[in-house]
Every structure is written in structure tokens, then in C-alpha cells.
PDB file of C-alpha atoms in Angstrom:
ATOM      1  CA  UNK A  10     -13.658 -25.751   4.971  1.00  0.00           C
ATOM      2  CA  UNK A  11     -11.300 -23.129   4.822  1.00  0.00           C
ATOM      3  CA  UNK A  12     -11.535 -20.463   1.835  1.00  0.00           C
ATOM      4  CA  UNK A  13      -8.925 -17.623   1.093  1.00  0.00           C
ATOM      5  CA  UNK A  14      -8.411 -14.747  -1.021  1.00  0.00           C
ATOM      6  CA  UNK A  15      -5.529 -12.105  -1.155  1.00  0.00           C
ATOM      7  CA  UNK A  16      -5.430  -9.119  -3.100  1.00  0.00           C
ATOM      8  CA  UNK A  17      -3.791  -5.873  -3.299  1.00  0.00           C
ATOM      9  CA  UNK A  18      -0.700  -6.932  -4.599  1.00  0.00           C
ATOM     10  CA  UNK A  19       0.988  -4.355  -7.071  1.00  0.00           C
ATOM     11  CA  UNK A  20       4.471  -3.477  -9.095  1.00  0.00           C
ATOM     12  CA  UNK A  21       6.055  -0.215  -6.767  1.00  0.00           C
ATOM     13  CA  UNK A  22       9.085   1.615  -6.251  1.00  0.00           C
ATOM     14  CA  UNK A  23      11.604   1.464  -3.352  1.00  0.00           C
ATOM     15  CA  UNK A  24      10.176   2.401  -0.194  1.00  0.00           C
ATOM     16  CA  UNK A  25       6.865   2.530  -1.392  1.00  0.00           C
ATOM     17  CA  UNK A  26       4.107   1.394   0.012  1.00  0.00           C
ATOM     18  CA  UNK A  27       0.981  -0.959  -0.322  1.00  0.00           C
ATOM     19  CA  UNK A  28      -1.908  -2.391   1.746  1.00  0.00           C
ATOM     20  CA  UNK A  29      -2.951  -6.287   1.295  1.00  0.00           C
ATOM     21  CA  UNK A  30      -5.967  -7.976   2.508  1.00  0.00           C
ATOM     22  CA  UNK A  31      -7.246 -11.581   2.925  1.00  0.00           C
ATOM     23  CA  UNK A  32     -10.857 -12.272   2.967  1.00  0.00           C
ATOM     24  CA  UNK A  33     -11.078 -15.466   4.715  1.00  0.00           C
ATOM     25  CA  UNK A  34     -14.187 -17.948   5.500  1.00  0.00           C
ATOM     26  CA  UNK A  35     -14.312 -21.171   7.061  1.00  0.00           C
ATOM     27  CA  UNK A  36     -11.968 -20.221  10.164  1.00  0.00           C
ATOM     28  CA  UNK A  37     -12.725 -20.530  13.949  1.00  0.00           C
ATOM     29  CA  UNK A  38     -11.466 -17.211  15.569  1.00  0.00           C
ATOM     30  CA  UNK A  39     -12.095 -18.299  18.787  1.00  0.00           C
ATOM     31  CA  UNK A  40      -9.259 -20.490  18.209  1.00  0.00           C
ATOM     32  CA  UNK A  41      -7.189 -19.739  15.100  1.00  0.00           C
ATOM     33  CA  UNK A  42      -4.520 -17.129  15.148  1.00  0.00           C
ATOM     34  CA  UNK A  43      -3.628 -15.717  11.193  1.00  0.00           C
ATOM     35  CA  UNK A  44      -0.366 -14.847   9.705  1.00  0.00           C
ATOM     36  CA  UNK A  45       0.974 -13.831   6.090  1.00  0.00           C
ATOM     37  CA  UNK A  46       3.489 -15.994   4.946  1.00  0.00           C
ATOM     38  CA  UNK A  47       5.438 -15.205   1.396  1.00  0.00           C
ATOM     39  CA  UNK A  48       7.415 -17.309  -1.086  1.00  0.00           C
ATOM     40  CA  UNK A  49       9.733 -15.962  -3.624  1.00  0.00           C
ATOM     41  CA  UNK A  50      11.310 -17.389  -6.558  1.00  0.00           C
ATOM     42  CA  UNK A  51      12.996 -20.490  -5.741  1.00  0.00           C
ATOM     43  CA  UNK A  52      12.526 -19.925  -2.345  1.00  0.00           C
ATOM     44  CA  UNK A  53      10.752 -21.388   0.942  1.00  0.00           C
ATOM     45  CA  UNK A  54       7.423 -20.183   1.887  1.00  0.00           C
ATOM     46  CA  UNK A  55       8.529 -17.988   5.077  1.00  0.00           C
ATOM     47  CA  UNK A  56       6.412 -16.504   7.705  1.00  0.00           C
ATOM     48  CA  UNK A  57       6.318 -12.787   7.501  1.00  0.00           C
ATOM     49  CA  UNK A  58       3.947 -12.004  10.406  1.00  0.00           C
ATOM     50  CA  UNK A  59       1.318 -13.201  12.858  1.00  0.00           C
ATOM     51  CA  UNK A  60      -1.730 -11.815  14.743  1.00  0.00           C
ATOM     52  CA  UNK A  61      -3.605 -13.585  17.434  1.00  0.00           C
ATOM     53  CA  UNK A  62      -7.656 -13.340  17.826  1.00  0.00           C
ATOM     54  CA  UNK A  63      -7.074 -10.903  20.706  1.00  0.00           C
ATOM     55  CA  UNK A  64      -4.723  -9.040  18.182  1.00  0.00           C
ATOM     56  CA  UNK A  65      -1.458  -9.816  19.447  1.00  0.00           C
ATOM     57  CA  UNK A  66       1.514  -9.481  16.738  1.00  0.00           C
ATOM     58  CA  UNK A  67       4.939 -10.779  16.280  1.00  0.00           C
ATOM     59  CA  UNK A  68       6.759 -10.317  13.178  1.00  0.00           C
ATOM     60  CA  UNK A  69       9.476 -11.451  11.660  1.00  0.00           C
ATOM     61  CA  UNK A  70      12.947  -9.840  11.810  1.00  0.00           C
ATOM     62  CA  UNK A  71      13.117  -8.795   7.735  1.00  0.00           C
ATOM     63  CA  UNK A  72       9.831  -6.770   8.628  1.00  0.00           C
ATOM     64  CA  UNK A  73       9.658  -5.506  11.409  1.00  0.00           C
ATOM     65  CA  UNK A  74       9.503  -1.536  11.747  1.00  0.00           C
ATOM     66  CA  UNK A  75       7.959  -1.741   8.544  1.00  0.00           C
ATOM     67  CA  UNK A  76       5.122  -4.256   8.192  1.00  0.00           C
ATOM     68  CA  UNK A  77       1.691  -4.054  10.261  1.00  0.00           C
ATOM     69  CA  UNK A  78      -0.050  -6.929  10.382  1.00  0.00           C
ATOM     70  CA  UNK A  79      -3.930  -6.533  11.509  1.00  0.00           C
ATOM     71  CA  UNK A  80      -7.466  -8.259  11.545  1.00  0.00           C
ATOM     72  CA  UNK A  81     -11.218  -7.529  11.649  1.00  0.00           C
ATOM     73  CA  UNK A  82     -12.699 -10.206  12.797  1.00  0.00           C
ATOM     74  CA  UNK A  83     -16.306  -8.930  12.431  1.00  0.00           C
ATOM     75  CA  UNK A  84     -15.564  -9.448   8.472  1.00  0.00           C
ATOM     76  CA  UNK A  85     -13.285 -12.149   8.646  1.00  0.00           C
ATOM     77  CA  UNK A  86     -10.477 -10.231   7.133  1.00  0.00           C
ATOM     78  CA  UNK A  87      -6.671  -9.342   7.942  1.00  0.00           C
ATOM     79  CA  UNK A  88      -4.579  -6.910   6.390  1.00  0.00           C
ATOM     80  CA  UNK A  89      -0.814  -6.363   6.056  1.00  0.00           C
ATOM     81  CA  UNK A  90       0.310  -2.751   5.723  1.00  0.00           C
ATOM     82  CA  UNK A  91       3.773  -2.864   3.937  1.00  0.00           C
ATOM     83  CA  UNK A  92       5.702   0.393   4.235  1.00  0.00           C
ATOM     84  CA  UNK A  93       9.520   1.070   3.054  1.00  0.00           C
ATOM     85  CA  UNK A  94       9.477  -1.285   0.677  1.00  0.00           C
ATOM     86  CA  UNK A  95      12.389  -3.313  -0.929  1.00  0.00           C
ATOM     87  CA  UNK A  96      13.179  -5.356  -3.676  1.00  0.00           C
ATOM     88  CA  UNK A  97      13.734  -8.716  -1.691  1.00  0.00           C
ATOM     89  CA  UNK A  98      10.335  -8.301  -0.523  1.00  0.00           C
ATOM     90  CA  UNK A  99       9.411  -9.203  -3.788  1.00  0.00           C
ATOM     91  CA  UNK A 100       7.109 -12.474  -3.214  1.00  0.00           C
ATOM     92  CA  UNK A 101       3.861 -14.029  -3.821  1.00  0.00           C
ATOM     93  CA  UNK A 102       2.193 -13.067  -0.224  1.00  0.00           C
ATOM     94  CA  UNK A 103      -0.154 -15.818   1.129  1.00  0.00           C
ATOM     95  CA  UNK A 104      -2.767 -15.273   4.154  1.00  0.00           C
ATOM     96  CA  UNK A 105      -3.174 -18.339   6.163  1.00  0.00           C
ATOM     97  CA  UNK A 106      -3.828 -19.880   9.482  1.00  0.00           C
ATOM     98  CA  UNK A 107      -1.027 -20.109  12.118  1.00  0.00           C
ATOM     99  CA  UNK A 108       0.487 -22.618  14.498  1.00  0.00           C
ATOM    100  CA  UNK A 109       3.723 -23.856  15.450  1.00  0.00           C
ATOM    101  CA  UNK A 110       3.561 -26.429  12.648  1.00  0.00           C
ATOM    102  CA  UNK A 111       2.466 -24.204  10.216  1.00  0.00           C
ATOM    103  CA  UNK A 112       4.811 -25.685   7.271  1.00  0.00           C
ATOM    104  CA  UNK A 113       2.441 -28.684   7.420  1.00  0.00           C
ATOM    105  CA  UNK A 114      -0.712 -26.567   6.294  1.00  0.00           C
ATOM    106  CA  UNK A 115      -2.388 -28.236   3.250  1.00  0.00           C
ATOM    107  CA  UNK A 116      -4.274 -25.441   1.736  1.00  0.00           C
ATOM    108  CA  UNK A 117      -3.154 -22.269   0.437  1.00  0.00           C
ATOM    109  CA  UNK A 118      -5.203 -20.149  -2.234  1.00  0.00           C
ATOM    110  CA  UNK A 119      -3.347 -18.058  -4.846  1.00  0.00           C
ATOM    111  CA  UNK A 120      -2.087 -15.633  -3.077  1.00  0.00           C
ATOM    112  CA  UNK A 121      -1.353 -11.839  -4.293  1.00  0.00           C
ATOM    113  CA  UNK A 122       2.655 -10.887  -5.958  1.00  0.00           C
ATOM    114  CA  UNK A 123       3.888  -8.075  -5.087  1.00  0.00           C
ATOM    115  CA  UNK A 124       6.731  -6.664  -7.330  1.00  0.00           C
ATOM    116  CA  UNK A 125       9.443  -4.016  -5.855  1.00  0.00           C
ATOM    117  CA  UNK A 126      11.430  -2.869  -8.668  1.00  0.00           C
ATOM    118  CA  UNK A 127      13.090   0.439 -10.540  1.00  0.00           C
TER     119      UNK A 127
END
């Protein structure tokens, strides 16, 4: 059964920076790839950024240049490095499995909010 914890989330400037990380447990590497996903204020979840076993990434337009998504799969954790900051990256950042039908995923822990204000 699938287990997930974010953390790292923080209040920062404008183009600052910060560093999440998901410890995860109960995922098959040798077939899952990851993403983080992030849901603002009466938003939609969105997907911010994926990474394949082999460690493969794609990202999505908002981010990219400025996000780095990776993974250690030895200890079952991936990290998102978040660089440049702005304030409508302000969001509760999620670490999940990924597939094409990833907006039908039942599970998702608390996640980690990350603030980007003066």
C-alpha cells in the first residue's frame, strides 16, 4: 500500500529558492514513474513535473528552467529543487505516482505548502 510524505515546504521571497522531498514506501520502481503535482487555492491539482525510474524528466511549461525534479531510488525518495520562485507558485505540493490517468489517483498524503510572498 502506498505511503507518502512531503516536506520542506516554507514561506520565501521572490526568486528564492527551496528544496522538497517525498519519502515514499509501498511503490514498484521497476514500474512506477513519480511526479509532483500542486493545487492552489480554488484550483485543480496540476502536474508540475515527472521523472521516470531510469530518471527521465519532463516538466511542465510554468516550470521549466526553474524546477528540477529528481529521485533516489535506493531510499525511495524524490526531490523537487524549486529555484526563481514566484508568487503563483504558491500551492500545497503533492508527490505521487504518475501515469497518463493520473487525475484518477485515489491516494494523496498531506502534502507540503509552500508560500511565495513579500
Amino acid at each position: 500500500q502506498l505511503h507518502l510524505v512531503e516536506s520542506g515546504g516554507d514561506v520565501v521571497q521572490p526568486g528564492g529558492s527551496l528544496r522538497l522531498s517525498c519519502a515514499a514506501s509501498g511503490i514498484i520502481y521497476s514500474v512506477n514513474s513519480m511526479a509532483w503535482y500542486r493545487q492552489a487555492p480554488g484550483k485543480q491539482r496540476e502536474l508540475v513535473a515527472t521523472v521516470t525510474v531510469g530518471g527521465s524528466t519532463n516538466y511542465a511549461d510554468f516550470v521549466t528552467g526553474r524546477f528540477t525534479i529528481s529521485r533516489d531510488n535506493a531510499k525511495n525518495m524524490i526531490y523537487l529543487q524549486m529555484n526563481n520562485l514566484k508568487p503563483d507558485d504558491t500551492a500545497v505540493y503533492y508527490c505521487n505516482e504518475y501515469g497518463r490517468d493520473w487525475q484518477g489517483i485515489a491516494y494523496w498524503g498531506q502534502g507540503t505548502q509552500v508560500t511565495v510572498s513579500s
